[in-house]
Coordinates of C-alpha atoms in Angstrom, one line a residue:
X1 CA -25.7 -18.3 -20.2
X2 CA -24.2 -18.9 -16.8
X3 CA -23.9 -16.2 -14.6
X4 CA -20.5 -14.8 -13.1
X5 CA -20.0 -13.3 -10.3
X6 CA -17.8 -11.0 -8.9
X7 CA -17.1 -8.5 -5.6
X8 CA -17.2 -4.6 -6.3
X9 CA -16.4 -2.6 -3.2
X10 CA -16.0 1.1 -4.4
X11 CA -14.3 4.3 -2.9
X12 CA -15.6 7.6 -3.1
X13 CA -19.1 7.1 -5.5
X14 CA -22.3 7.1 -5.3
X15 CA -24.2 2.9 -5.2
X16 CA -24.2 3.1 -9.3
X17 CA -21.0 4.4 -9.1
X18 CA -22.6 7.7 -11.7
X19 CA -21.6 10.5 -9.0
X20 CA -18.7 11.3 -6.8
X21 CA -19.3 11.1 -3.1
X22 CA -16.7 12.2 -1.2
X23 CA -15.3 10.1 1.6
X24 CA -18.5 7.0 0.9
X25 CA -16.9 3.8 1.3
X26 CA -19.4 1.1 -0.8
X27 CA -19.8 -2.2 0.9
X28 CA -18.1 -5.2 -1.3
X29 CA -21.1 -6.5 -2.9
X30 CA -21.5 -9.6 -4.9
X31 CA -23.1 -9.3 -8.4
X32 CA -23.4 -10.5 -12.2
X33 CA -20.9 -9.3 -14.1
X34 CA -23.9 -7.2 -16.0
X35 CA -24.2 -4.3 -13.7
X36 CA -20.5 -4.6 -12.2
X37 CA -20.0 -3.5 -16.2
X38 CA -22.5 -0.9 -16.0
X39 CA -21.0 0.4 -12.9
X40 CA -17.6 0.5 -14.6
X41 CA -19.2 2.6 -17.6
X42 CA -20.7 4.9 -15.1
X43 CA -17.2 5.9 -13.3
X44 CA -16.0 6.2 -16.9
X45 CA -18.0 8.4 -17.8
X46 CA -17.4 10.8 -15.3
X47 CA -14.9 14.0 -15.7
X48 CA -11.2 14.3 -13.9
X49 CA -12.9 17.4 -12.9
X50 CA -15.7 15.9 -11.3
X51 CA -13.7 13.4 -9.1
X52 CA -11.4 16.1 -8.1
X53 CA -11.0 15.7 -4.4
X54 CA -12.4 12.0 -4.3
X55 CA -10.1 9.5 -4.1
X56 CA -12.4 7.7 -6.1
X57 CA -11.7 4.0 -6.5
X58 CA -13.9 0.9 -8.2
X59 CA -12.4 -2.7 -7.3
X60 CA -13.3 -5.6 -9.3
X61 CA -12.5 -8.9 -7.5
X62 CA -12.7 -12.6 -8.8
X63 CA -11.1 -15.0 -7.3
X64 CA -7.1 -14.3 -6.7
X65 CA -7.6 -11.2 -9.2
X66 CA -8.0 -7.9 -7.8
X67 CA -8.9 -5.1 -10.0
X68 CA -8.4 -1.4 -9.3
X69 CA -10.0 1.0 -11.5
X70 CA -8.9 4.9 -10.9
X71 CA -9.0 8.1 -12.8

């Protein structure tokens, strides 16, 4: 199967995006769509009342798409 790739720079999270982190800007890293998805399940599972305060942001970036995920 051939890998794709994308950027996820993220606002606000811990790296695995599975805790809030107030004020952490992530750097826009290139990976395999595999843990860019697990990353996206992370911040889903989280509670509104957990980000509370956060700002908390994940972008998914391909090509000309740009992807904001927020809750």
């Amino acid at each position: 199967m051939k890998s794709i790739f994308v950027l996820l720079p993220t606002q606000g999270l811990s790296a695995d995006c599975a805790k809030p982190k107030k004020g952490r800007k992530g750097p826009m890293s290139k990976m395999d769509i595999e843990p860019s998805l697990e990353r996206l399940k992370a911040f889903a599972g989280l509670s509104s009342l957990q980000l509370s305060g956060t700002q908390a942001v994940v972008t998914v970036v391909r090509g000309d798409l740009k992807l904001d995920v927020k809750k």
